[in-house]
Amino acid sequence: MPAAYGRALDAGLTELGLVVEESARRQLADHVRLLLAWNAAVNLTAVRDPAGIAVRHIVDSLSGVAILRERGIGAFVDLGSGGGYPGLPIAVVLPARRVMLVESIAKKARFLSVVATATGLGEPITVRPGRAEAAAGEPGERERWPAVTARAVAELAELIELAFPLLAPGGCLVAWKRNPAASELAAGERAAVALGGGRLEIRDVEARGLEGHRLVVVTKIGRTPDGFPRPPGARRRRPW
């Protein structure tokens, strides 16, 4: 990897207060190499320079590690994993004992499987091709997970509707957002209350190049009613 990549990653890790071992750094770099190699065919990212990927994908993803560590979380579902961010970097650095990457586009799901194998992450990672609604409908997955992560996937209220059926009571959704509007946050609060959650907590991401990035943390308190998440059409007709 070019020197600019290493400098950008080091600066971001310092700002986040993270110490990452050399073996984990190699896994992060191997992920980037595969991302760039596959990108022309699969369209995984619009960011094509390694230094930009270090900041806008890796450091941004790792901004969620502190929240999971505070709560003692070592297992999570990543919704709409795409190119593997934030799920794979978090799995590397946390480190995670169990991660399910949910991706509806088959080619991207295949990429995630290749990265998990090639970087040596292996057993803790499960790649699930398909939509989050399908996972939430399975007894083995519904209300079993301590955390769900989601980055650049959907509006907050829809994320809550997709995530809460997977979360166990006491678990949390961590959603990556860029300057969320007051209306989006208000709709998210309504969805959270209806689906078994509490108040929203918003944390700024303190890293250069990520100004305006926020982490919205929504904790689930009670059970989620049956019937959620609704099909996509129903969510469009009756948004929160």
mmCIF file of N, CA and C in Angstrom, residues 16-83:
data_model
loop_
_atom_site.group_PDB
_atom_site.id
_atom_site.type_symbol
_atom_site.label_atom_id
_atom_site.label_comp_id
_atom_site.label_asym_id
_atom_site.label_seq_id
_atom_site.Cartn_x
_atom_site.Cartn_y
_atom_site.Cartn_z
ATOM 1 N N LEU A 16 -9.068 8.421 16.951
ATOM 2 C CA LEU A 16 -10.093 7.571 17.573
ATOM 3 C C LEU A 16 -9.605 6.937 18.878
ATOM 4 N N GLY A 17 -8.328 7.042 19.161
ATOM 5 C CA GLY A 17 -7.778 6.429 20.367
ATOM 6 C C GLY A 17 -7.684 4.918 20.276
ATOM 7 N N LEU A 18 -7.451 4.410 19.059
ATOM 8 C CA LEU A 18 -7.382 2.966 18.857
ATOM 9 C C LEU A 18 -5.944 2.526 18.602
ATOM 10 N N VAL A 19 -5.566 1.429 19.228
ATOM 11 C CA VAL A 19 -4.286 0.784 18.965
ATOM 12 C C VAL A 19 -4.585 -0.504 18.205
ATOM 13 N N VAL A 20 -4.019 -0.626 17.013
ATOM 14 C CA VAL A 20 -4.314 -1.764 16.149
ATOM 15 C C VAL A 20 -3.019 -2.526 15.882
ATOM 16 N N GLU A 21 -3.024 -3.813 16.187
ATOM 17 C CA GLU A 21 -1.828 -4.633 16.008
ATOM 18 C C GLU A 21 -1.493 -4.799 14.525
ATOM 19 N N GLU A 22 -0.224 -5.146 14.271
ATOM 20 C CA GLU A 22 0.251 -5.251 12.902
ATOM 21 C C GLU A 22 -0.522 -6.303 12.116
ATOM 22 N N SER A 23 -0.864 -7.415 12.742
ATOM 23 C CA SER A 23 -1.618 -8.455 12.032
ATOM 24 C C SER A 23 -2.980 -7.936 11.584
ATOM 25 N N ALA A 24 -3.639 -7.140 12.434
ATOM 26 C CA ALA A 24 -4.926 -6.555 12.072
ATOM 27 C C ALA A 24 -4.757 -5.518 10.963
ATOM 28 N N ARG A 25 -3.665 -4.759 10.999
ATOM 29 C CA ARG A 25 -3.408 -3.790 9.939
ATOM 30 C C ARG A 25 -3.251 -4.487 8.585
ATOM 31 N N ARG A 26 -2.594 -5.636 8.594
ATOM 32 C CA ARG A 26 -2.445 -6.382 7.345
ATOM 33 C C ARG A 26 -3.801 -6.829 6.822
ATOM 34 N N GLN A 27 -4.690 -7.259 7.719
ATOM 35 C CA GLN A 27 -6.018 -7.668 7.282
ATOM 36 C C GLN A 27 -6.797 -6.489 6.693
ATOM 37 N N LEU A 28 -6.683 -5.326 7.321
ATOM 38 C CA LEU A 28 -7.352 -4.134 6.798
ATOM 39 C C LEU A 28 -6.818 -3.781 5.412
ATOM 40 N N ALA A 29 -5.486 -3.859 5.236
ATOM 41 C CA ALA A 29 -4.884 -3.531 3.949
ATOM 42 C C ALA A 29 -5.255 -4.555 2.881
ATOM 43 N N ASP A 30 -5.294 -5.821 3.254
ATOM 44 C CA ASP A 30 -5.688 -6.856 2.290
ATOM 45 C C ASP A 30 -7.125 -6.631 1.810
ATOM 46 N N HIS A 31 -7.986 -6.215 2.715
ATOM 47 C CA HIS A 31 -9.369 -5.887 2.345
ATOM 48 C C HIS A 31 -9.380 -4.769 1.308
ATOM 49 N N VAL A 32 -8.566 -3.732 1.524
ATOM 50 C CA VAL A 32 -8.519 -2.613 0.581
ATOM 51 C C VAL A 32 -8.022 -3.080 -0.787
ATOM 52 N N ARG A 33 -6.992 -3.895 -0.810
ATOM 53 C CA ARG A 33 -6.469 -4.402 -2.091
ATOM 54 C C ARG A 33 -7.552 -5.154 -2.867
ATOM 55 N N LEU A 34 -8.293 -6.000 -2.164
ATOM 56 C CA LEU A 34 -9.363 -6.742 -2.830
ATOM 57 C C LEU A 34 -10.485 -5.813 -3.284
ATOM 58 N N LEU A 35 -10.796 -4.824 -2.467
ATOM 59 C CA LEU A 35 -11.825 -3.847 -2.828
ATOM 60 C C LEU A 35 -11.474 -3.163 -4.143
ATOM 61 N N LEU A 36 -10.234 -2.705 -4.271
ATOM 62 C CA LEU A 36 -9.810 -2.017 -5.489
ATOM 63 C C LEU A 36 -9.759 -2.969 -6.676
ATOM 64 N N ALA A 37 -9.348 -4.207 -6.444
ATOM 65 C CA ALA A 37 -9.261 -5.181 -7.531
ATOM 66 C C ALA A 37 -10.638 -5.548 -8.079
ATOM 67 N N TRP A 38 -11.620 -5.642 -7.206
ATOM 68 C CA TRP A 38 -12.971 -6.043 -7.616
ATOM 69 C C TRP A 38 -13.833 -4.857 -8.071
ATOM 70 N N ASN A 39 -13.408 -3.648 -7.779
ATOM 71 C CA ASN A 39 -14.312 -2.507 -7.880
ATOM 72 C C ASN A 39 -14.802 -2.241 -9.305
ATOM 73 N N ALA A 40 -13.958 -2.415 -10.278
ATOM 74 C CA ALA A 40 -14.377 -2.129 -11.649
ATOM 75 C C ALA A 40 -15.515 -3.034 -12.095
ATOM 76 N N ALA A 41 -15.520 -4.271 -11.613
ATOM 77 C CA ALA A 41 -16.539 -5.232 -12.037
ATOM 78 C C ALA A 41 -17.796 -5.171 -11.187
ATOM 79 N N VAL A 42 -17.648 -4.837 -9.898
ATOM 80 C CA VAL A 42 -18.785 -4.948 -8.981
ATOM 81 C C VAL A 42 -19.279 -3.599 -8.477
ATOM 82 N N ASN A 43 -18.518 -2.518 -8.679
ATOM 83 C CA ASN A 43 -18.900 -1.173 -8.224
ATOM 84 C C ASN A 43 -19.144 -1.147 -6.715
ATOM 85 N N LEU A 44 -18.081 -1.359 -5.968
ATOM 86 C CA LEU A 44 -18.159 -1.446 -4.517
ATOM 87 C C LEU A 44 -17.976 -0.101 -3.826
ATOM 88 N N THR A 45 -17.241 0.823 -4.453
ATOM 89 C CA THR A 45 -16.988 2.111 -3.821
ATOM 90 C C THR A 45 -16.686 3.165 -4.877
ATOM 91 N N ALA A 46 -17.065 4.411 -4.571
ATOM 92 C CA ALA A 46 -16.701 5.537 -5.431
ATOM 93 C C ALA A 46 -15.341 6.108 -5.054
ATOM 94 N N VAL A 47 -14.815 5.706 -3.914
ATOM 95 C CA VAL A 47 -13.506 6.179 -3.443
ATOM 96 C C VAL A 47 -12.457 5.208 -3.970
ATOM 97 N N ARG A 48 -11.513 5.736 -4.738
ATOM 98 C CA ARG A 48 -10.578 4.840 -5.417
ATOM 99 C C ARG A 48 -9.119 5.008 -4.998
ATOM 100 N N ASP A 49 -8.789 6.031 -4.221
ATOM 101 C CA ASP A 49 -7.416 6.154 -3.771
ATOM 102 C C ASP A 49 -7.285 5.559 -2.373
ATOM 103 N N PRO A 50 -6.218 4.795 -2.128
ATOM 104 C CA PRO A 50 -6.077 4.100 -0.843
ATOM 105 C C PRO A 50 -6.129 5.026 0.374
ATOM 106 N N ALA A 51 -5.543 6.224 0.276
ATOM 107 C CA ALA A 51 -5.580 7.141 1.419
ATOM 108 C C ALA A 51 -7.014 7.579 1.715
ATOM 109 N N GLY A 52 -7.779 7.828 0.656
ATOM 110 C CA GLY A 52 -9.184 8.180 0.860
ATOM 111 C C GLY A 52 -9.968 7.038 1.470
ATOM 112 N N ILE A 53 -9.687 5.819 1.034
ATOM 113 C CA ILE A 53 -10.353 4.654 1.614
ATOM 114 C C ILE A 53 -9.996 4.515 3.092
ATOM 115 N N ALA A 54 -8.738 4.798 3.429
ATOM 116 C CA ALA A 54 -8.311 4.701 4.827
ATOM 117 C C ALA A 54 -9.165 5.583 5.724
ATOM 118 N N VAL A 55 -9.459 6.811 5.253
ATOM 119 C CA VAL A 55 -10.242 7.750 6.071
ATOM 120 C C VAL A 55 -11.726 7.488 5.940
ATOM 121 N N ARG A 56 -12.223 7.477 4.708
ATOM 122 C CA ARG A 56 -13.666 7.503 4.474
ATOM 123 C C ARG A 56 -14.340 6.151 4.653
ATOM 124 N N HIS A 57 -13.560 5.089 4.647
ATOM 125 C CA HIS A 57 -14.133 3.766 4.870
ATOM 126 C C HIS A 57 -13.615 3.130 6.165
ATOM 127 N N ILE A 58 -12.283 3.005 6.308
ATOM 128 C CA ILE A 58 -11.767 2.274 7.473
ATOM 129 C C ILE A 58 -11.942 3.069 8.756
ATOM 130 N N VAL A 59 -11.430 4.298 8.792
ATOM 131 C CA VAL A 59 -11.532 5.096 10.028
ATOM 132 C C VAL A 59 -12.993 5.363 10.360
ATOM 133 N N ASP A 60 -13.786 5.683 9.352
ATOM 134 C CA ASP A 60 -15.216 5.907 9.590
ATOM 135 C C ASP A 60 -15.858 4.666 10.200
ATOM 136 N N SER A 61 -15.545 3.497 9.665
ATOM 137 C CA SER A 61 -16.094 2.253 10.213
ATOM 138 C C SER A 61 -15.664 2.043 11.661
ATOM 139 N N LEU A 62 -14.384 2.265 11.921
ATOM 140 C CA LEU A 62 -13.839 1.988 13.251
ATOM 141 C C LEU A 62 -14.289 2.996 14.305
ATOM 142 N N SER A 63 -14.935 4.078 13.876
ATOM 143 C CA SER A 63 -15.471 5.016 14.867
ATOM 144 C C SER A 63 -16.547 4.367 15.730
ATOM 145 N N GLY A 64 -17.093 3.241 15.268
ATOM 146 C CA GLY A 64 -18.116 2.550 16.061
ATOM 147 C C GLY A 64 -17.566 1.554 17.065
ATOM 148 N N VAL A 65 -16.259 1.294 17.034
ATOM 149 C CA VAL A 65 -15.686 0.269 17.918
ATOM 150 C C VAL A 65 -15.867 0.625 19.382
ATOM 151 N N ALA A 66 -15.653 1.888 19.735
ATOM 152 C CA ALA A 66 -15.733 2.290 21.147
ATOM 153 C C ALA A 66 -17.106 2.001 21.729
ATOM 154 N N ILE A 67 -18.158 2.230 20.957
ATOM 155 C CA ILE A 67 -19.517 1.984 21.451
ATOM 156 C C ILE A 67 -19.717 0.513 21.755
ATOM 157 N N LEU A 68 -19.277 -0.355 20.854
ATOM 158 C CA LEU A 68 -19.440 -1.791 21.076
ATOM 159 C C LEU A 68 -18.596 -2.262 22.251
ATOM 160 N N ARG A 69 -17.398 -1.733 22.385
ATOM 161 C CA ARG A 69 -16.551 -2.120 23.512
ATOM 162 C C ARG A 69 -17.141 -1.660 24.838
ATOM 163 N N GLU A 70 -17.688 -0.470 24.870
ATOM 164 C CA GLU A 70 -18.313 0.033 26.100
ATOM 165 C C GLU A 70 -19.404 -0.902 26.598
ATOM 166 N N ARG A 71 -20.093 -1.507 25.679
ATOM 167 C CA ARG A 71 -21.226 -2.372 26.015
ATOM 168 C C ARG A 71 -20.835 -3.845 26.090
ATOM 169 N N GLY A 72 -19.559 -4.140 25.911
ATOM 170 C CA GLY A 72 -19.094 -5.523 25.985
ATOM 171 C C GLY A 72 -19.622 -6.399 24.878
ATOM 172 N N ILE A 73 -19.835 -5.823 23.694
ATOM 173 C CA ILE A 73 -20.443 -6.541 22.575
ATOM 174 C C ILE A 73 -19.356 -7.154 21.699
ATOM 175 N N GLY A 74 -19.473 -8.450 21.441
ATOM 176 C CA GLY A 74 -18.531 -9.143 20.577
ATOM 177 C C GLY A 74 -19.186 -9.828 19.403
ATOM 178 N N ALA A 75 -20.488 -9.605 19.216
ATOM 179 C CA ALA A 75 -21.217 -10.204 18.103
ATOM 180 C C ALA A 75 -22.200 -9.170 17.567
ATOM 181 N N PHE A 76 -22.333 -9.115 16.241
ATOM 182 C CA PHE A 76 -23.250 -8.133 15.667
ATOM 183 C C PHE A 76 -23.632 -8.530 14.248
ATOM 184 N N VAL A 77 -24.729 -7.931 13.798
ATOM 185 C CA VAL A 77 -25.182 -8.040 12.410
ATOM 186 C C VAL A 77 -24.870 -6.731 11.711
ATOM 187 N N ASP A 78 -24.319 -6.812 10.504
ATOM 188 C CA ASP A 78 -24.075 -5.624 9.698
ATOM 189 C C ASP A 78 -25.033 -5.657 8.514
ATOM 190 N N LEU A 79 -25.898 -4.656 8.422
ATOM 191 C CA LEU A 79 -26.911 -4.616 7.371
ATOM 192 C C LEU A 79 -26.395 -3.866 6.149
ATOM 193 N N GLY A 80 -26.642 -4.406 4.972
ATOM 194 C CA GLY A 80 -26.228 -3.757 3.741
ATOM 195 C C GLY A 80 -24.730 -3.592 3.656
ATOM 196 N N SER A 81 -23.996 -4.679 3.854
ATOM 197 C CA SER A 81 -22.547 -4.598 4.034
ATOM 198 C C SER A 81 -21.803 -4.103 2.804
ATOM 199 N N GLY A 82 -22.310 -4.328 1.602
ATOM 200 C CA GLY A 82 -21.700 -3.779 0.401
ATOM 201 C C GLY A 82 -20.254 -4.192 0.235
ATOM 202 N N GLY A 83 -19.344 -3.209 0.302
ATOM 203 C CA GLY A 83 -17.923 -3.470 0.188
ATOM 204 C C GLY A 83 -17.275 -3.960 1.464
#
